[in-house]
XYZ file of N, CA and C in Angstrom:
801
model
N -29.653 -106.221 106.592
C -28.269 -105.718 106.680
C -27.898 -105.086 105.321
N -27.421 -103.836 105.357
C -27.093 -103.166 104.122
C -25.807 -103.665 103.505
N -25.743 -103.658 102.186
C -24.572 -104.099 101.470
C -23.584 -102.909 101.338
N -22.325 -103.121 101.675
C -21.320 -102.040 101.551
C -21.309 -101.457 100.119
N -21.138 -100.159 100.046
C -21.117 -99.495 98.744
C -19.935 -100.009 97.925
N -18.807 -100.197 98.565
C -17.580 -100.580 97.843
C -17.194 -102.018 98.169
N -17.050 -102.786 97.156
C -16.649 -104.191 97.292
C -15.163 -104.319 97.252
N -14.691 -105.556 97.470
C -13.255 -105.826 97.358
C -12.774 -105.569 95.953
N -13.668 -105.824 94.981
C -13.297 -105.536 93.583
C -13.069 -104.061 93.333
N -13.910 -103.217 93.933
C -13.728 -101.756 93.810
C -12.360 -101.371 94.375
N -12.056 -101.895 95.536
C -10.773 -101.537 96.185
C -9.588 -102.004 95.320
N -9.684 -103.239 94.860
C -8.584 -103.767 94.055
C -8.381 -102.970 92.791
N -9.495 -102.567 92.158
C -9.404 -101.794 90.906
C -8.768 -100.429 91.177
N -9.158 -99.801 92.287
C -8.623 -98.493 92.632
C -7.125 -98.593 92.925
N -6.732 -99.593 93.680
C -5.307 -99.767 94.007
C -4.506 -100.013 92.733
N -4.989 -100.882 91.854
C -4.266 -101.184 90.618
C -4.088 -99.918 89.751
N -5.122 -99.109 89.655
C -5.046 -97.898 88.832
C -4.050 -96.912 89.404
N -4.096 -96.769 90.721
C -3.158 -95.795 91.361
C -1.741 -96.326 91.324
N -1.561 -97.604 91.509
C -0.206 -98.143 91.432
C 0.362 -98.004 90.033
N -0.467 -98.241 89.041
C -0.008 -98.095 87.645
C 0.366 -96.660 87.318
N -0.246 -95.724 88.015
C 0.078 -94.297 87.790
C 1.284 -93.870 88.551
N 1.880 -94.762 89.371
C 3.093 -94.438 90.087
C 2.897 -93.940 91.506
N 1.681 -94.088 92.054
C 1.423 -93.659 93.429
C 2.103 -94.624 94.390
N 3.020 -94.142 95.167
C 3.815 -95.001 96.066
C 2.943 -95.619 97.134
N 1.994 -94.874 97.634
C 1.110 -95.379 98.705
C -0.267 -95.662 98.148
N -0.325 -96.463 97.105
C -1.562 -96.720 96.367
C -2.659 -97.278 97.286
N -2.305 -98.218 98.169
C -3.314 -98.817 99.014
C -3.921 -97.792 99.956
N -3.074 -97.003 100.589
C -3.580 -95.965 101.510
C -4.433 -94.912 100.796
N -3.973 -94.530 99.636
C -4.687 -93.518 98.876
C -6.034 -94.056 98.413
N -6.064 -95.332 98.006
C -7.322 -95.907 97.559
C -8.330 -95.947 98.726
N -7.868 -96.298 99.907
C -8.753 -96.341 101.075
C -9.308 -94.968 101.384
N -8.475 -93.960 101.273
C -8.895 -92.572 101.562
C -9.943 -92.117 100.543
N -9.700 -92.403 99.285
C -10.663 -92.058 98.235
C -11.987 -92.773 98.428
N -11.944 -94.057 98.730
C -13.187 -94.806 98.905
C -13.931 -94.372 100.174
N -13.184 -93.897 101.174
C -13.828 -93.411 102.402
C -14.499 -92.060 102.191
N -14.016 -91.335 101.119
C -14.571 -90.004 100.857
C -15.690 -90.015 99.862
N -15.559 -90.870 98.845
C -16.560 -90.939 97.765
C -17.880 -91.465 98.256
N -18.977 -90.983 97.659
C -20.312 -91.401 98.042
C -20.901 -92.516 97.160
N -20.328 -92.648 95.974
C -20.836 -93.670 95.058
C -19.626 -94.279 94.300
N -19.822 -95.459 93.723
C -18.763 -96.044 92.917
C -18.355 -95.124 91.739
N -19.310 -94.463 91.137
C -18.986 -93.583 90.017
C -18.111 -92.420 90.452
N -18.466 -91.873 91.634
C -17.652 -90.771 92.155
C -16.242 -91.250 92.507
N -16.158 -92.424 93.072
C -14.826 -92.999 93.433
C -13.998 -93.207 92.186
N -14.601 -93.718 91.112
C -13.881 -93.970 89.878
C -13.340 -92.647 89.300
N -14.166 -91.589 89.388
C -13.733 -90.304 88.874
C -12.586 -89.722 89.696
N -12.652 -89.938 91.013
C -11.569 -89.472 91.892
C -10.281 -90.220 91.638
N -10.388 -91.517 91.462
C -9.190 -92.297 91.132
C -8.568 -91.829 89.850
N -9.423 -91.557 88.849
C -8.935 -91.085 87.543
C -8.198 -89.758 87.689
N -8.750 -88.860 88.491
C -8.094 -87.534 88.697
C -6.746 -87.693 89.411
N -6.739 -88.603 90.413
C -5.480 -88.816 91.128
C -4.453 -89.461 90.213
N -4.855 -90.441 89.440
C -3.935 -91.100 88.497
C -3.438 -90.137 87.463
N -4.190 -89.085 87.176
C -3.772 -88.045 86.234
C -2.836 -87.059 86.799
N -2.505 -87.168 88.104
C -1.494 -86.284 88.721
C -2.012 -85.232 89.664
N -3.323 -85.126 89.845
C -3.878 -84.178 90.785
C -3.480 -84.577 92.201
N -3.030 -83.669 93.031
C -2.684 -83.985 94.420
C -3.843 -84.664 95.126
N -3.530 -85.645 95.942
C -4.571 -86.417 96.657
C -5.498 -85.484 97.419
N -4.887 -84.445 98.054
C -5.660 -83.520 98.896
C -6.681 -82.740 98.039
N -6.316 -82.431 96.813
C -7.244 -81.747 95.901
C -8.320 -82.716 95.404
N -8.006 -83.979 95.322
C -8.954 -84.972 94.860
C -10.037 -85.198 95.920
N -9.633 -85.380 97.155
C -10.598 -85.646 98.233
C -11.155 -84.353 98.836
N -10.468 -83.238 98.600
C -10.944 -81.953 99.115
C -10.490 -81.575 100.480
N -9.559 -82.310 101.058
C -9.091 -81.966 102.391
C -7.712 -82.591 102.669
N -7.075 -82.052 103.713
C -5.783 -82.595 104.137
C -5.822 -82.723 105.663
N -5.141 -83.726 106.180
C -5.014 -83.822 107.650
C -3.801 -83.014 108.083
N -4.006 -82.158 109.088
C -2.930 -81.316 109.592
C -3.088 -81.151 111.093
N -2.155 -81.696 111.838
C -2.197 -81.687 113.337
C -3.541 -82.145 113.859
N -4.044 -83.230 113.249
C -5.257 -83.826 113.718
C -6.539 -83.180 113.214
N -6.395 -82.101 112.425
C -7.579 -81.434 111.876
C -7.802 -81.858 110.419
N -9.070 -81.856 109.998
C -9.370 -82.102 108.594
C -9.533 -80.697 107.988
N -8.533 -80.287 107.214
C -8.481 -78.946 106.650
C -8.941 -78.995 105.170
N -9.934 -78.217 104.820
C -10.411 -78.140 103.449
C -9.317 -77.571 102.587
N -9.097 -78.188 101.421
C -8.090 -77.736 100.442
C -8.743 -77.712 99.093
N -9.019 -76.529 98.562
C -9.663 -76.373 97.270
C -8.649 -76.534 96.105
N -9.131 -76.833 94.919
C -8.194 -76.929 93.765
C -7.386 -75.672 93.602
N -6.089 -75.844 93.386
C -5.177 -74.710 93.173
C -4.604 -74.126 94.411
N -5.169 -74.454 95.585
C -4.691 -73.924 96.842
C -3.526 -74.741 97.368
N -2.542 -74.087 97.962
C -1.364 -74.723 98.486
C -1.766 -75.783 99.502
N -1.197 -76.993 99.368
C -1.524 -78.099 100.282
C -0.589 -77.995 101.471
N -1.133 -77.923 102.705
C -0.273 -77.820 103.891
C 0.625 -79.052 104.005
N 1.930 -78.834 104.202
C 2.894 -79.927 104.327
C 2.946 -80.440 105.739
N 3.082 -81.741 105.876
C 3.137 -82.342 107.218
C 4.347 -81.849 107.991
N 5.447 -81.476 107.324
C 6.602 -80.999 108.064
C 6.296 -79.689 108.748
N 5.321 -78.929 108.220
C 5.010 -77.664 108.825
C 4.283 -77.766 110.174
N 3.876 -78.983 110.510
C 3.303 -79.225 111.843
C 4.335 -78.843 112.913
N 5.604 -79.057 112.577
C 6.690 -78.692 113.526
C 6.663 -77.195 113.825
N 6.485 -76.379 112.803
C 6.401 -74.933 113.004
C 5.267 -74.594 113.977
N 4.099 -75.205 113.742
C 2.948 -74.897 114.612
C 3.193 -75.390 116.020
N 3.853 -76.485 116.179
C 4.176 -76.987 117.527
C 5.072 -76.011 118.269
N 6.070 -75.467 117.546
C 6.966 -74.503 118.187
C 6.199 -73.226 118.541
N 5.276 -72.801 117.667
C 4.496 -71.610 117.951
C 3.593 -71.838 119.170
N 2.999 -73.003 119.274
C 2.155 -73.336 120.449
C 2.921 -73.291 121.732
N 4.183 -73.792 121.697
C 4.988 -73.775 122.896
C 5.354 -72.359 123.336
N 5.499 -71.455 122.344
C 5.842 -70.064 122.665
C 4.628 -69.240 123.087
N 3.462 -69.629 122.632
C 2.255 -68.809 122.820
C 1.707 -68.863 124.215
N 1.951 -69.942 124.952
C 1.265 -70.129 126.229
C -0.132 -70.653 125.948
N -1.123 -70.165 126.716
C -2.472 -70.661 126.550
C -3.358 -69.728 125.721
N -2.924 -68.527 125.512
C -3.713 -67.602 124.677
C -2.785 -66.629 123.990
N -3.242 -66.133 122.821
C -2.365 -65.263 122.048
C -3.166 -64.538 120.992
N -2.591 -63.395 120.557
C -3.053 -62.746 119.337
C -2.160 -63.295 118.225
N -2.783 -63.889 117.212
C -2.041 -64.620 116.163
C -2.360 -64.051 114.818
N -1.322 -63.900 114.000
C -1.497 -63.528 112.594
C -0.830 -64.598 111.761
N -1.553 -65.076 110.746
C -1.101 -66.102 109.817
C -0.984 -65.467 108.431
N 0.268 -65.084 108.046
C 0.479 -64.469 106.746
C 0.780 -65.555 105.696
N 0.447 -65.228 104.430
C 0.579 -66.228 103.364
C -0.148 -67.488 103.815
N -1.380 -67.312 104.256
C -2.064 -68.385 105.010
C -2.493 -69.586 104.192
N -2.576 -69.426 102.854
C -3.054 -70.546 102.046
C -4.431 -70.994 102.520
N -4.542 -72.301 102.873
C -5.786 -72.861 103.321
C -6.179 -72.396 104.721
N -5.247 -71.764 105.429
C -5.490 -71.351 106.822
C -5.146 -72.454 107.816
N -4.491 -73.492 107.340
C -4.176 -74.661 108.192
C -3.370 -74.323 109.409
N -2.345 -73.448 109.228
C -1.469 -73.132 110.356
C -2.205 -72.397 111.463
N -2.933 -71.353 111.049
C -3.674 -70.593 112.061
C -4.735 -71.407 112.746
N -5.462 -72.205 111.983
C -6.509 -73.041 112.559
C -5.942 -74.044 113.525
N -4.825 -74.671 113.149
C -4.213 -75.690 114.012
C -3.652 -75.054 115.295
N -3.068 -73.862 115.168
C -2.544 -73.227 116.384
C -3.682 -72.796 117.290
N -4.740 -72.279 116.718
C -5.906 -71.877 117.555
C -6.477 -73.053 118.298
N -6.496 -74.210 117.629
C -7.015 -75.444 118.256
C -6.168 -75.897 119.413
N -4.860 -75.426 119.453
C -3.969 -75.853 120.479
C -4.044 -74.940 121.737
N -4.667 -73.784 121.603
C -4.666 -72.814 122.678
C -6.037 -72.669 123.290
N -6.077 -72.106 124.485
C -7.361 -71.894 125.162
C -8.137 -70.733 124.553
N -7.392 -69.723 124.172
C -8.056 -68.525 123.642
C -7.127 -67.873 122.602
N -7.723 -67.549 121.436
C -6.918 -67.016 120.331
C -7.703 -65.907 119.647
N -7.039 -64.802 119.405
C -7.533 -63.803 118.472
C -6.766 -64.028 117.166
N -7.443 -64.608 116.162
C -6.733 -65.063 114.981
C -7.106 -64.215 113.777
N -6.042 -63.763 113.092
C -6.203 -63.022 111.831
C -5.292 -63.712 110.820
N -5.778 -63.811 109.556
C -4.985 -64.456 108.492
C -5.150 -63.645 107.205
N -4.134 -63.753 106.367
C -4.159 -63.019 105.103
C -3.423 -63.787 103.995
N -3.928 -63.586 102.761
C -3.255 -64.177 101.607
C -3.616 -63.332 100.385
N -2.701 -63.298 99.436
C -2.920 -62.496 98.228
C -3.736 -63.207 97.177
N -3.868 -64.547 97.335
C -4.570 -65.378 96.364
C -6.059 -65.493 96.748
N -6.990 -64.989 95.910
C -8.417 -65.030 96.248
C -8.907 -66.454 96.508
N -8.406 -67.449 95.794
C -8.861 -68.823 96.009
C -8.432 -69.308 97.394
N -7.227 -68.958 97.823
C -6.763 -69.331 99.129
C -7.609 -68.656 100.227
N -7.942 -67.379 100.009
C -8.744 -66.631 100.981
C -10.105 -67.301 101.167
N -10.742 -67.683 100.079
C -12.055 -68.337 100.163
C -11.946 -69.646 100.956
N -10.909 -70.381 100.667
C -10.669 -71.663 101.377
C -10.410 -71.450 102.849
N -9.507 -70.501 103.165
C -9.130 -70.226 104.529
C -10.314 -69.759 105.357
N -11.208 -68.998 104.751
C -12.363 -68.531 105.524
C -13.216 -69.684 106.020
N -13.326 -70.741 105.231
C -14.085 -71.898 105.692
C -13.351 -72.619 106.836
N -12.044 -72.706 106.721
C -11.290 -73.447 107.761
C -11.159 -72.664 109.059
N -11.152 -71.374 108.971
C -10.894 -70.549 110.180
C -12.175 -70.110 110.852
N -13.285 -70.264 110.164
C -14.585 -69.838 110.729
C -14.876 -70.545 112.066
N -14.527 -71.815 112.144
C -14.828 -72.591 113.334
C -14.078 -72.079 114.606
N -12.978 -71.411 114.407
C -12.255 -70.889 115.544
C -12.423 -69.393 115.715
N -13.353 -68.835 114.977
C -13.677 -67.419 115.128
C -12.649 -66.459 114.547
N -11.815 -66.935 113.626
C -10.817 -66.071 113.052
C -11.350 -65.292 111.884
N -10.533 -64.309 111.435
C -10.885 -63.495 110.293
C -9.807 -63.595 109.211
N -10.205 -63.632 107.969
C -9.258 -63.779 106.860
C -9.415 -62.590 105.925
N -8.288 -62.024 105.500
C -8.246 -60.835 104.650
C -7.529 -61.149 103.359
N -7.996 -60.535 102.295
C -7.310 -60.677 100.991
C -6.417 -59.503 100.713
N -5.149 -59.764 100.440
C -4.254 -58.681 100.130
C -2.785 -59.094 100.296
N -1.889 -58.187 100.071
C -0.459 -58.420 100.064
C 0.140 -58.299 101.455
N 0.504 -59.431 102.017
C 1.173 -59.477 103.345
C 0.353 -58.679 104.376
N 0.979 -57.652 104.957
C 0.335 -56.901 106.066
C -0.725 -55.901 105.593
N -0.704 -55.619 104.284
C -1.573 -54.500 103.792
C -3.035 -54.604 104.211
N -3.659 -55.791 104.174
C -5.104 -55.828 104.489
C -5.404 -55.936 106.001
N -4.382 -56.084 106.843
C -4.630 -56.275 108.259
C -5.159 -55.001 108.932
N -6.017 -55.097 109.896
C -6.506 -53.926 110.567
C -5.375 -53.258 111.384
N -5.331 -51.917 111.345
C -4.273 -51.208 112.030
C -4.266 -51.433 113.522
N -5.377 -51.870 114.080
C -5.447 -52.088 115.532
C -4.577 -53.232 115.986
N -4.057 -54.045 115.021
C -3.150 -55.139 115.383
C -1.723 -54.673 115.614
N -1.393 -53.499 115.175
C 0.003 -53.008 115.287
C 0.435 -53.028 116.750
N 1.598 -53.686 116.990
C 2.156 -53.743 118.304
C 1.476 -54.694 119.254
N 0.536 -55.534 118.752
C -0.208 -56.428 119.618
C 0.004 -57.900 119.307
N 0.667 -58.253 118.241
C 0.748 -59.646 117.783
C 1.767 -60.415 118.601
N 1.291 -61.525 119.229
C 2.178 -62.358 119.976
C 2.846 -63.442 119.165
N 2.111 -63.990 118.183
C 2.632 -65.025 117.314
C 2.356 -64.640 115.853
N 3.409 -64.471 115.058
C 3.276 -64.116 113.655
C 3.799 -65.317 112.853
N 2.866 -66.077 112.257
C 3.196 -67.217 111.388
C 3.322 -66.682 109.950
N 4.424 -67.052 109.304
C 4.595 -66.587 107.938
C 5.111 -67.741 107.091
N 4.206 -68.511 106.508
C 4.573 -69.638 105.687
C 4.848 -69.147 104.270
N 5.905 -68.306 104.148
C 6.197 -67.604 102.920
C 6.726 -68.560 101.855
N 6.515 -68.239 100.562
C 7.167 -69.039 99.501
C 8.666 -68.823 99.568
N 9.430 -69.914 99.485
C 10.888 -69.747 99.600
C 11.676 -70.574 98.567
N 10.969 -71.016 97.514
C 11.682 -71.713 96.438
C 12.225 -70.660 95.460
N 13.549 -70.687 95.163
C 14.087 -69.722 94.160
C 13.411 -69.893 92.818
N 13.210 -68.786 92.143
C 12.471 -68.792 90.864
C 13.004 -69.850 89.919
N 14.314 -69.948 89.774
C 14.902 -70.898 88.826
C 14.707 -72.365 89.206
N 14.266 -72.605 90.450
C 14.098 -73.969 90.924
C 12.636 -74.413 90.978
N 11.709 -73.491 90.688
C 10.305 -73.857 90.710
C 10.012 -74.966 89.690
N 10.667 -74.879 88.560
C 10.482 -75.878 87.514
C 10.956 -77.265 87.880
N 11.754 -77.359 88.974
C 12.259 -78.644 89.442
C 11.360 -79.314 90.476
N 10.312 -78.598 90.907
C 9.430 -79.168 91.918
C 8.618 -80.298 91.323
N 8.130 -81.203 92.158
C 7.226 -82.271 91.697
C 6.018 -81.644 90.987
N 5.491 -82.339 89.999
C 4.384 -81.816 89.216
C 3.179 -81.489 90.086
N 2.956 -82.259 91.175
C 1.853 -81.994 92.062
C 1.840 -80.577 92.562
N 3.034 -80.045 92.874
C 3.150 -78.650 93.312
C 3.228 -77.717 92.132
N 4.148 -77.991 91.212
C 4.433 -77.100 90.117
C 3.227 -76.830 89.216
N 2.406 -77.867 88.987
C 1.281 -77.751 88.066
C -0.028 -77.369 88.765
N -0.218 -77.883 89.996
C -1.499 -77.798 90.605
C -1.606 -76.808 91.798
N -0.517 -76.166 92.176
C -0.601 -75.180 93.224
C -0.245 -73.821 92.659
N -0.802 -72.749 93.237
C -0.560 -71.417 92.722
C 0.915 -71.054 92.825
N 1.469 -70.523 91.755
C 2.886 -70.194 91.745
C 3.232 -69.177 92.810
N 2.296 -68.288 93.116
C 2.536 -67.243 94.144
C 2.814 -67.882 95.504
N 2.364 -69.106 95.702
C 2.603 -69.793 96.974
C 3.946 -70.527 96.995
N 4.634 -70.576 95.881
C 5.895 -71.324 95.771
C 7.091 -70.470 95.506
N 6.955 -69.492 94.636
C 8.068 -68.715 94.089
C 8.494 -67.613 95.042
N 9.702 -67.747 95.571
C 10.217 -66.766 96.532
C 11.191 -65.774 95.946
N 11.255 -65.685 94.606
C 12.172 -64.740 93.993
C 13.510 -65.336 93.681
N 14.468 -64.491 93.261
C 15.758 -64.956 92.766
C 16.473 -65.923 93.712
N 16.525 -65.578 94.987
C 17.203 -66.447 95.955
C 16.213 -67.136 96.883
N 14.919 -66.961 96.649
C 13.903 -67.586 97.455
C 13.482 -66.782 98.678
N 14.098 -65.650 98.923
C 13.886 -64.906 100.158
C 13.251 -63.525 99.954
N 12.748 -63.246 98.789
C 12.190 -61.901 98.533
C 11.023 -61.596 99.429
N 10.075 -62.524 99.525
C 8.898 -62.305 100.363
C 9.284 -62.287 101.849
N 10.183 -63.177 102.233
C 10.632 -63.203 103.626
C 11.202 -61.890 104.064
N 12.035 -61.260 103.232
C 12.627 -59.987 103.608
C 11.562 -58.931 103.853
N 10.530 -58.940 103.047
C 9.455 -57.969 103.278
C 8.713 -58.258 104.569
N 8.555 -59.532 104.928
C 7.874 -59.890 106.162
C 8.727 -59.437 107.347
N 10.019 -59.757 107.344
C 10.852 -59.421 108.467
C 10.995 -57.906 108.638
N 11.078 -57.198 107.547
C 11.283 -55.743 107.617
C 10.140 -55.044 108.387
N 8.920 -55.512 108.144
C 7.784 -54.885 108.784
C 7.349 -55.537 110.108
N 7.903 -56.714 110.418
C 7.450 -57.443 111.582
C 7.487 -56.596 112.881
N 8.519 -55.816 113.144
C 8.532 -55.055 114.414
C 7.339 -54.068 114.541
N 6.760 -53.642 113.461
C 5.626 -52.772 113.565
C 4.377 -53.469 114.099
N 4.351 -54.777 113.975
C 3.131 -55.560 114.316
C 3.280 -56.383 115.578
N 4.521 -56.839 115.864
C 4.737 -57.679 117.020
C 4.665 -56.906 118.317
N 4.087 -57.535 119.326
C 4.130 -57.002 120.705
C 5.545 -57.264 121.238
N 5.985 -56.483 122.245
C 7.263 -56.787 122.848
C 7.263 -58.235 123.349
N 8.301 -58.989 122.976
C 8.386 -60.398 123.323
C 7.632 -61.272 122.362
N 7.005 -60.707 121.297
C 6.285 -61.489 120.291
C 7.265 -62.207 119.373
N 6.791 -63.217 118.699
C 7.614 -64.089 117.905
C 7.138 -64.234 116.447
N 8.051 -64.138 115.525
C 7.861 -64.458 114.115
C 8.415 -65.829 113.833
N 7.630 -66.705 113.183
C 8.127 -68.042 112.841
C 7.892 -68.320 111.361
N 8.928 -68.873 110.715
C 8.790 -69.245 109.309
C 9.699 -70.401 109.001
N 9.356 -71.127 107.924
C 10.209 -72.224 107.421
C 11.191 -71.699 106.411
N 12.295 -72.386 106.278
C 13.253 -72.108 105.240
C 14.035 -73.385 104.941
N 14.869 -73.343 103.911
C 15.692 -74.486 103.604
C 17.025 -74.387 104.361
N 17.724 -75.482 104.502
C 19.007 -75.473 105.222
C 19.964 -74.479 104.519
N 19.974 -74.443 103.231
C 20.902 -73.575 102.535
C 20.560 -72.097 102.643
N 19.353 -71.753 103.111
C 18.964 -70.357 103.205
C 19.047 -69.845 104.652
N 19.442 -70.679 105.590
C 19.372 -70.309 107.015
C 20.187 -69.029 107.280
N 21.411 -68.940 106.827
C 22.265 -67.810 107.146
C 21.670 -66.499 106.647
N 21.180 -66.512 105.384
C 20.583 -65.318 104.825
C 19.263 -64.990 105.525
N 18.496 -66.000 105.908
C 17.212 -65.738 106.601
C 17.486 -65.158 107.974
N 18.471 -65.696 108.696
C 18.778 -65.124 109.995
C 19.289 -63.678 109.893
N 20.043 -63.414 108.839
C 20.520 -62.032 108.616
C 19.366 -61.093 108.402
N 18.334 -61.542 107.669
C 17.155 -60.675 107.462
C 16.423 -60.424 108.759
N 16.323 -61.471 109.587
C 15.654 -61.328 110.884
C 16.389 -60.346 111.766
N 17.685 -60.449 111.812
C 18.480 -59.603 112.706
C 18.563 -58.183 112.186
N 18.553 -57.990 110.873
C 18.543 -56.644 110.318
C 17.292 -55.878 110.754
N 16.209 -56.617 110.947
C 14.961 -55.997 111.362
C 14.891 -55.681 112.865
N 15.941 -56.124 113.589
C 15.975 -55.846 115.024
C 15.414 -56.983 115.862
N 15.111 -58.102 115.213
C 14.628 -59.289 115.949
C 15.811 -60.128 116.408
N 15.597 -60.860 117.480
C 16.596 -61.821 117.927
C 16.245 -63.182 117.357
N 17.130 -63.740 116.519
C 16.786 -64.922 115.785
C 17.492 -66.160 116.294
N 16.819 -67.299 116.129
C 17.460 -68.596 116.325
C 16.747 -69.638 115.485
N 17.409 -70.756 115.288
C 16.951 -71.795 114.399
C 16.605 -73.079 115.169
N 15.508 -73.699 114.838
C 15.163 -75.003 115.395
C 14.914 -75.977 114.237
N 15.251 -77.236 114.451
C 15.131 -78.211 113.378
C 14.471 -79.484 113.853
N 13.787 -80.123 112.945
C 13.231 -81.460 113.191
C 13.794 -82.326 112.064
N 14.799 -83.121 112.360
C 15.463 -83.932 111.328
C 14.543 -84.979 110.762
N 13.642 -85.505 111.576
C 12.744 -86.555 111.098
C 11.815 -86.007 110.031
N 11.376 -84.767 110.183
C 10.455 -84.188 109.179
C 11.183 -83.349 108.157
N 12.510 -83.230 108.273
C 13.296 -82.361 107.372
C 12.752 -80.890 107.422
N 12.453 -80.473 108.648
C 11.896 -79.146 108.821
C 12.912 -78.198 109.475
N 13.083 -77.021 108.919
C 13.952 -76.021 109.464
C 13.128 -74.758 109.671
N 13.062 -74.313 110.926
C 12.215 -73.148 111.284
C 13.099 -72.091 111.930
N 12.915 -70.841 111.469
C 13.590 -69.692 112.047
C 12.572 -68.970 112.929
N 12.979 -68.626 114.130
C 12.177 -67.888 115.068
C 12.836 -66.527 115.349
N 12.127 -65.475 115.126
C 12.609 -64.112 115.421
C 11.787 -63.506 116.509
N 12.420 -63.085 117.596
C 11.684 -62.501 118.720
C 11.935 -60.998 118.771
N 10.851 -60.266 118.932
C 10.934 -58.810 118.983
C 11.133 -58.389 120.417
N 12.293 -57.809 120.772
C 12.528 -57.469 122.160
C 11.806 -56.199 122.622
N 11.230 -55.479 121.642
C 10.531 -54.220 122.017
C 11.463 -53.033 121.798
N 11.010 -51.880 122.119
C 11.807 -50.652 121.936
C 11.382 -49.934 120.677
N 12.307 -49.159 120.093
C 11.985 -48.344 118.937
C 11.634 -49.151 117.718
N 10.724 -48.649 116.944
C 10.325 -49.299 115.681
C 10.776 -48.495 114.498
């Protein structure tokens, strides 16, 4: 009978180190690290990195998102659990198959999770951050999607114009002056381009909504997260673009999602 790699002493040591570093869920994090590490030395190094402030997902190299194990490379935006609500709303709108575009895709978690929920998906994703693109390509490969590097719609193939049924846009929406107030896990270890939404947090969103009608099919939907304080301005941007907007919320997850539907007609 083989001896377990990690003893009770290993677990106790990991928990103590994480707790001393201020990790609220030290026991759970220790179990996850020990389940991922291959040797005691690797586990000790992972605990040290986590205790030093590196996000847990960057330490273990993955995040759970809607039941998927999504690879998350160092520096890449970690998918938030609250964003599962956005994907659930998109899945309800998509039916069983859809042409999907995931803008500001980061790790590709949203597109991959939505594709896993549908019977058939034509999935395209894009991000301006090369590190995110490399990561997303690994996550989206299993569902047959394609990932492009570039600014918003710029790298997408022109053949998608007027065909997109679901447009996911997990845009940065933190106002520039508030980025410094974010937890260090985000502020220090995630790309600023994935966080900073400009003076009022809506600069990137306005660019997305302005061009959305060129890409959405009639009846297609744009979905994005925003904060409660930005809802009115976000809805105004959606409606200026000719989309019909409404807001859905999940109070348990503190998630606020705006949905803009393209009724069709002139672009």
